[in-house]
């Protein structure tokens, strides 16, 4: 399941889904994608080699990270922290670089997952 340029809301079905909310060719304007995998073991693609996440204020909010789901990221340097971001609430943030991240902001934010259920 693919999103396009601009903000997207992707909602998977029952069963496994692969959700890619952004492509690397996305415009330079800020973009926030909301990804909801639905039932089943889903893959949320946040890989910065494939998507624009972590660049120019582009990031994804994973709404339903559950047991069996996966987050696909590249092997670059990441910082993963519990966080609270104004307007998005609390969750676990994935920042794109330990050198440039600013906790509690969307600067270099790649993704945020809001829930983790078993």
N, C-alpha and C. Protein backbone atom coordinates (compact mmCIF):
# COMPACT_ATOMS: atom_id res chain seq x y z
N UNK A 1 0.85 -1.16 0.00
CA UNK A 1 0.00 0.00 0.00
C UNK A 1 0.91 1.24 0.00
N UNK A 2 0.70 2.14 -0.96
CA UNK A 2 1.57 3.29 -1.14
C UNK A 2 0.81 4.60 -0.95
N UNK A 3 1.45 5.57 -0.32
CA UNK A 3 0.95 6.93 -0.27
C UNK A 3 1.60 7.72 -1.38
N UNK A 4 1.27 8.97 -1.44
CA UNK A 4 1.84 9.83 -2.47
C UNK A 4 2.43 11.09 -1.87
N UNK A 5 2.50 12.12 -2.69
CA UNK A 5 3.01 13.41 -2.25
C UNK A 5 1.99 14.04 -1.30
N UNK A 6 2.43 14.68 -0.26
CA UNK A 6 1.54 15.29 0.71
C UNK A 6 1.17 14.32 1.81
N UNK A 7 0.38 14.78 2.76
CA UNK A 7 -0.03 13.97 3.90
C UNK A 7 -0.94 12.83 3.43
N UNK A 8 -0.73 11.64 4.02
CA UNK A 8 -1.53 10.48 3.66
C UNK A 8 -2.04 9.79 4.91
N UNK A 9 -3.17 9.08 4.74
CA UNK A 9 -3.66 8.16 5.77
C UNK A 9 -3.84 6.82 5.09
N UNK A 10 -2.98 5.85 5.46
CA UNK A 10 -3.07 4.52 4.89
C UNK A 10 -3.64 3.58 5.93
N UNK A 11 -4.64 2.82 5.54
CA UNK A 11 -5.30 1.90 6.45
C UNK A 11 -5.32 0.51 5.82
N UNK A 12 -4.60 -0.43 6.46
CA UNK A 12 -4.56 -1.80 5.97
C UNK A 12 -5.83 -2.56 6.32
N UNK A 13 -5.90 -3.77 5.82
CA UNK A 13 -7.04 -4.64 6.05
C UNK A 13 -6.65 -5.73 7.03
N UNK A 14 -7.57 -6.66 7.29
CA UNK A 14 -7.20 -7.85 8.06
C UNK A 14 -6.19 -8.64 7.23
N UNK A 15 -5.20 -9.19 7.89
CA UNK A 15 -4.14 -9.89 7.19
C UNK A 15 -2.92 -8.99 7.06
N UNK A 16 -1.82 -9.55 6.59
CA UNK A 16 -0.58 -8.78 6.51
C UNK A 16 -0.62 -7.72 5.42
N UNK A 17 -0.09 -6.54 5.75
CA UNK A 17 0.01 -5.43 4.80
C UNK A 17 1.40 -4.84 4.87
N UNK A 18 1.85 -4.25 3.76
CA UNK A 18 3.08 -3.46 3.73
C UNK A 18 2.66 -2.04 3.44
N UNK A 19 3.01 -1.11 4.36
CA UNK A 19 2.59 0.28 4.22
C UNK A 19 3.80 1.18 3.99
N UNK A 20 3.78 1.90 2.86
CA UNK A 20 4.83 2.84 2.50
C UNK A 20 4.13 4.17 2.23
N UNK A 21 4.20 5.08 3.17
CA UNK A 21 3.44 6.32 3.06
C UNK A 21 4.09 7.38 2.19
N UNK A 22 5.36 7.22 1.89
CA UNK A 22 6.10 8.27 1.20
C UNK A 22 7.11 7.65 0.26
N UNK A 23 7.45 8.36 -0.79
CA UNK A 23 8.57 7.95 -1.64
C UNK A 23 9.67 8.98 -1.49
N UNK A 24 10.86 8.64 -1.91
CA UNK A 24 11.97 9.57 -1.74
C UNK A 24 11.84 10.79 -2.64
N UNK A 25 11.01 10.71 -3.66
CA UNK A 25 10.83 11.83 -4.59
C UNK A 25 9.78 12.83 -4.09
N UNK A 26 9.34 12.71 -2.86
CA UNK A 26 8.32 13.60 -2.33
C UNK A 26 8.84 15.03 -2.27
N UNK A 27 7.94 16.01 -2.37
CA UNK A 27 8.32 17.42 -2.37
C UNK A 27 8.97 17.85 -1.06
N UNK A 28 9.47 19.04 -1.03
CA UNK A 28 10.19 19.53 0.15
C UNK A 28 9.27 20.10 1.22
N UNK A 29 7.97 20.16 0.98
CA UNK A 29 7.06 20.66 2.01
C UNK A 29 6.89 19.62 3.11
N UNK A 30 6.56 20.07 4.30
CA UNK A 30 6.37 19.17 5.43
C UNK A 30 5.30 18.13 5.11
N UNK A 31 5.57 16.89 5.49
CA UNK A 31 4.64 15.80 5.22
C UNK A 31 4.54 14.90 6.44
N UNK A 32 3.30 14.62 6.85
CA UNK A 32 3.05 13.68 7.95
C UNK A 32 2.07 12.63 7.44
N UNK A 33 2.51 11.37 7.48
CA UNK A 33 1.67 10.26 7.05
C UNK A 33 1.22 9.47 8.26
N UNK A 34 -0.04 9.08 8.28
CA UNK A 34 -0.60 8.24 9.35
C UNK A 34 -0.80 6.84 8.79
N UNK A 35 -0.18 5.85 9.44
CA UNK A 35 -0.21 4.48 8.96
C UNK A 35 -0.91 3.60 9.98
N UNK A 36 -1.92 2.86 9.51
CA UNK A 36 -2.67 1.96 10.37
C UNK A 36 -2.74 0.62 9.64
N UNK A 37 -2.07 -0.38 10.20
CA UNK A 37 -1.97 -1.66 9.52
C UNK A 37 -3.19 -2.54 9.58
N UNK A 38 -4.10 -2.30 10.52
CA UNK A 38 -5.24 -3.19 10.68
C UNK A 38 -4.79 -4.50 11.30
N UNK A 39 -5.56 -5.56 11.11
CA UNK A 39 -5.22 -6.86 11.68
C UNK A 39 -4.11 -7.54 10.90
N UNK A 40 -3.45 -8.48 11.52
CA UNK A 40 -2.39 -9.23 10.85
C UNK A 40 -1.02 -8.65 11.11
N UNK A 41 -0.01 -9.36 10.67
CA UNK A 41 1.39 -8.95 10.84
C UNK A 41 1.75 -7.98 9.72
N UNK A 42 1.90 -6.71 10.06
CA UNK A 42 2.12 -5.66 9.07
C UNK A 42 3.57 -5.20 9.07
N UNK A 43 4.01 -4.62 7.95
CA UNK A 43 5.34 -4.04 7.83
C UNK A 43 5.16 -2.55 7.53
N UNK A 44 5.73 -1.72 8.39
CA UNK A 44 5.70 -0.27 8.22
C UNK A 44 7.08 0.15 7.70
N UNK A 45 7.14 0.65 6.47
CA UNK A 45 8.43 0.97 5.85
C UNK A 45 8.78 2.42 6.17
N UNK A 46 9.86 2.58 6.96
CA UNK A 46 10.38 3.91 7.30
C UNK A 46 11.80 4.09 6.79
N UNK A 47 12.29 3.16 6.01
CA UNK A 47 13.66 3.16 5.50
C UNK A 47 13.94 4.47 4.76
N UNK A 48 14.95 5.18 5.19
CA UNK A 48 15.27 6.48 4.57
C UNK A 48 15.89 6.34 3.19
N UNK A 49 16.24 5.11 2.77
CA UNK A 49 16.72 4.89 1.40
C UNK A 49 15.53 4.78 0.44
N UNK A 50 14.33 4.50 0.96
CA UNK A 50 13.13 4.30 0.15
C UNK A 50 12.17 5.48 0.29
N UNK A 51 12.08 6.05 1.48
CA UNK A 51 11.11 7.11 1.77
C UNK A 51 11.82 8.44 2.02
N UNK A 52 11.03 9.49 2.15
CA UNK A 52 11.58 10.81 2.46
C UNK A 52 11.57 11.07 3.97
N UNK A 53 11.19 10.10 4.78
CA UNK A 53 11.10 10.30 6.22
C UNK A 53 12.47 10.67 6.81
N UNK A 54 12.44 11.62 7.74
CA UNK A 54 13.67 12.10 8.35
C UNK A 54 14.27 13.28 7.62
N UNK A 55 13.64 13.72 6.52
CA UNK A 55 14.13 14.84 5.72
C UNK A 55 13.02 15.89 5.61
N UNK A 56 13.36 17.15 5.74
CA UNK A 56 12.43 18.26 5.49
C UNK A 56 11.12 18.17 6.27
N UNK A 57 11.15 17.63 7.48
CA UNK A 57 9.94 17.54 8.28
C UNK A 57 8.98 16.45 7.84
N UNK A 58 9.46 15.45 7.13
CA UNK A 58 8.63 14.32 6.71
C UNK A 58 8.78 13.21 7.75
N UNK A 59 7.65 12.71 8.23
CA UNK A 59 7.68 11.58 9.16
C UNK A 59 6.36 10.84 9.12
N UNK A 60 6.38 9.63 9.71
CA UNK A 60 5.18 8.80 9.75
C UNK A 60 4.75 8.59 11.19
N UNK A 61 3.45 8.52 11.40
CA UNK A 61 2.88 8.16 12.69
C UNK A 61 2.23 6.79 12.52
N UNK A 62 2.77 5.80 13.23
CA UNK A 62 2.21 4.45 13.19
C UNK A 62 1.17 4.37 14.30
N UNK A 63 -0.08 4.18 13.92
CA UNK A 63 -1.16 4.26 14.88
C UNK A 63 -1.43 2.97 15.63
N UNK A 64 -1.00 1.82 15.09
CA UNK A 64 -1.41 0.56 15.72
C UNK A 64 -0.31 -0.49 15.70
N UNK A 65 0.88 -0.14 16.14
CA UNK A 65 1.97 -1.12 16.18
C UNK A 65 1.61 -2.22 17.17
N UNK A 66 1.55 -3.46 16.67
CA UNK A 66 1.09 -4.58 17.48
C UNK A 66 2.10 -5.72 17.42
N UNK A 67 1.95 -6.67 18.34
CA UNK A 67 2.79 -7.85 18.36
C UNK A 67 2.76 -8.52 16.99
N UNK A 68 3.92 -8.82 16.42
CA UNK A 68 4.01 -9.43 15.10
C UNK A 68 4.26 -8.44 13.99
N UNK A 69 4.03 -7.14 14.22
CA UNK A 69 4.31 -6.12 13.22
C UNK A 69 5.82 -5.84 13.18
N UNK A 70 6.28 -5.31 12.05
CA UNK A 70 7.68 -4.95 11.88
C UNK A 70 7.80 -3.52 11.39
N UNK A 71 8.91 -2.87 11.77
CA UNK A 71 9.27 -1.56 11.22
C UNK A 71 10.52 -1.77 10.39
N UNK A 72 10.44 -1.46 9.10
CA UNK A 72 11.56 -1.62 8.17
C UNK A 72 12.32 -0.30 8.11
N UNK A 73 13.54 -0.31 8.67
CA UNK A 73 14.40 0.87 8.61
C UNK A 73 15.76 0.44 8.06
N UNK A 74 16.50 1.39 7.50
CA UNK A 74 17.83 1.06 7.02
C UNK A 74 18.77 0.90 8.21
N UNK A 75 20.01 0.62 7.96
CA UNK A 75 20.95 0.34 9.05
C UNK A 75 21.71 1.58 9.50
N UNK A 76 21.24 2.76 9.14
CA UNK A 76 21.89 4.00 9.55
C UNK A 76 21.76 4.22 11.04
N UNK A 77 22.33 5.28 11.48
CA UNK A 77 22.32 5.69 12.88
C UNK A 77 20.94 6.19 13.28
N UNK A 78 20.31 5.56 14.27
CA UNK A 78 19.00 5.97 14.75
C UNK A 78 19.03 6.17 16.26
N UNK A 79 18.12 6.99 16.74
CA UNK A 79 17.88 7.16 18.16
C UNK A 79 16.42 6.82 18.39
N UNK A 80 16.14 5.91 19.31
CA UNK A 80 14.77 5.49 19.60
C UNK A 80 14.49 5.80 21.06
N UNK A 81 13.51 6.69 21.31
CA UNK A 81 13.23 7.19 22.64
C UNK A 81 11.74 7.30 22.91
N UNK A 82 11.32 7.08 24.17
CA UNK A 82 9.95 7.47 24.51
C UNK A 82 9.87 8.99 24.40
N UNK A 83 8.73 9.49 23.96
CA UNK A 83 8.64 10.93 23.71
C UNK A 83 7.23 11.44 23.86
N UNK A 84 7.11 12.73 23.93
CA UNK A 84 5.83 13.42 23.88
C UNK A 84 6.00 14.57 22.90
N UNK A 85 5.23 14.55 21.82
CA UNK A 85 5.32 15.58 20.80
C UNK A 85 4.01 16.33 20.74
N UNK A 86 4.09 17.63 20.87
CA UNK A 86 2.90 18.48 20.87
C UNK A 86 2.03 18.17 19.66
N UNK A 87 0.77 17.88 19.91
CA UNK A 87 -0.18 17.60 18.85
C UNK A 87 -0.27 16.13 18.46
N UNK A 88 0.75 15.34 18.82
CA UNK A 88 0.73 13.92 18.48
C UNK A 88 0.58 13.03 19.69
N UNK A 89 0.88 13.55 20.86
CA UNK A 89 0.77 12.75 22.08
C UNK A 89 2.05 12.02 22.40
N UNK A 90 1.94 11.00 23.22
CA UNK A 90 3.11 10.25 23.65
C UNK A 90 3.26 8.97 22.83
N UNK A 91 4.46 8.48 22.79
CA UNK A 91 4.75 7.25 22.07
C UNK A 91 6.23 7.01 22.07
N UNK A 92 6.69 6.28 21.09
CA UNK A 92 8.11 6.00 20.92
C UNK A 92 8.54 6.64 19.61
N UNK A 93 9.55 7.51 19.67
CA UNK A 93 10.01 8.23 18.49
C UNK A 93 11.26 7.58 17.94
N UNK A 94 11.35 7.56 16.62
CA UNK A 94 12.54 7.09 15.91
C UNK A 94 13.12 8.31 15.20
N UNK A 95 14.28 8.76 15.68
CA UNK A 95 14.96 9.91 15.07
C UNK A 95 16.05 9.42 14.13
N UNK A 96 16.27 10.15 13.06
CA UNK A 96 17.16 9.72 12.00
C UNK A 96 18.64 9.86 12.25
N UNK A 97 19.07 10.51 13.30
CA UNK A 97 20.50 10.67 13.54
C UNK A 97 20.75 11.05 14.98
N UNK A 98 21.74 10.41 15.58
CA UNK A 98 22.10 10.77 16.96
C UNK A 98 22.82 12.10 17.01
N UNK A 99 23.31 12.59 15.88
CA UNK A 99 24.04 13.86 15.86
C UNK A 99 23.11 15.07 15.82
N UNK A 100 21.94 14.92 15.20
CA UNK A 100 21.08 16.07 14.94
C UNK A 100 19.72 16.03 15.60
N UNK A 101 19.38 14.95 16.31
CA UNK A 101 18.03 14.86 16.84
C UNK A 101 17.79 15.85 17.97
N UNK A 102 16.56 16.29 18.07
CA UNK A 102 16.13 17.20 19.13
C UNK A 102 14.89 16.59 19.77
N UNK A 103 15.04 15.92 20.92
CA UNK A 103 13.90 15.24 21.55
C UNK A 103 12.70 16.17 21.72
N UNK A 104 11.50 15.62 21.50
CA UNK A 104 10.27 16.38 21.68
C UNK A 104 9.91 17.25 20.48
N UNK A 105 10.71 17.20 19.41
CA UNK A 105 10.41 17.96 18.20
C UNK A 105 10.31 17.00 17.02
N UNK A 106 9.98 17.52 15.86
CA UNK A 106 9.94 16.69 14.66
C UNK A 106 11.21 16.86 13.82
N UNK A 107 12.21 17.57 14.33
CA UNK A 107 13.48 17.72 13.62
C UNK A 107 14.16 16.36 13.51
N UNK A 108 14.44 15.91 12.32
CA UNK A 108 15.03 14.61 11.97
C UNK A 108 14.18 13.41 12.41
N UNK A 109 12.90 13.64 12.74
CA UNK A 109 12.01 12.54 13.12
C UNK A 109 11.70 11.69 11.89
N UNK A 110 11.85 10.38 12.03
CA UNK A 110 11.53 9.45 10.96
C UNK A 110 10.14 8.86 11.19
N UNK A 111 9.86 8.48 12.44
CA UNK A 111 8.57 7.89 12.73
C UNK A 111 8.25 7.93 14.21
N UNK A 112 6.99 7.76 14.51
CA UNK A 112 6.50 7.72 15.88
C UNK A 112 5.46 6.63 15.94
N UNK A 113 5.62 5.70 16.88
CA UNK A 113 4.52 4.75 17.05
C UNK A 113 3.86 4.99 18.39
N UNK A 114 2.54 5.05 18.32
CA UNK A 114 1.73 5.53 19.44
C UNK A 114 1.30 4.44 20.39
N UNK A 115 1.11 3.23 19.90
CA UNK A 115 0.65 2.14 20.77
C UNK A 115 1.42 0.89 20.45
N UNK A 116 1.48 0.02 21.41
CA UNK A 116 2.07 -1.30 21.20
C UNK A 116 1.23 -2.28 21.97
N UNK A 117 0.46 -3.07 21.25
CA UNK A 117 -0.45 -4.03 21.90
C UNK A 117 -0.01 -5.44 21.62
N UNK A 118 -0.33 -6.34 22.54
CA UNK A 118 -0.01 -7.76 22.34
C UNK A 118 -1.25 -8.51 21.90
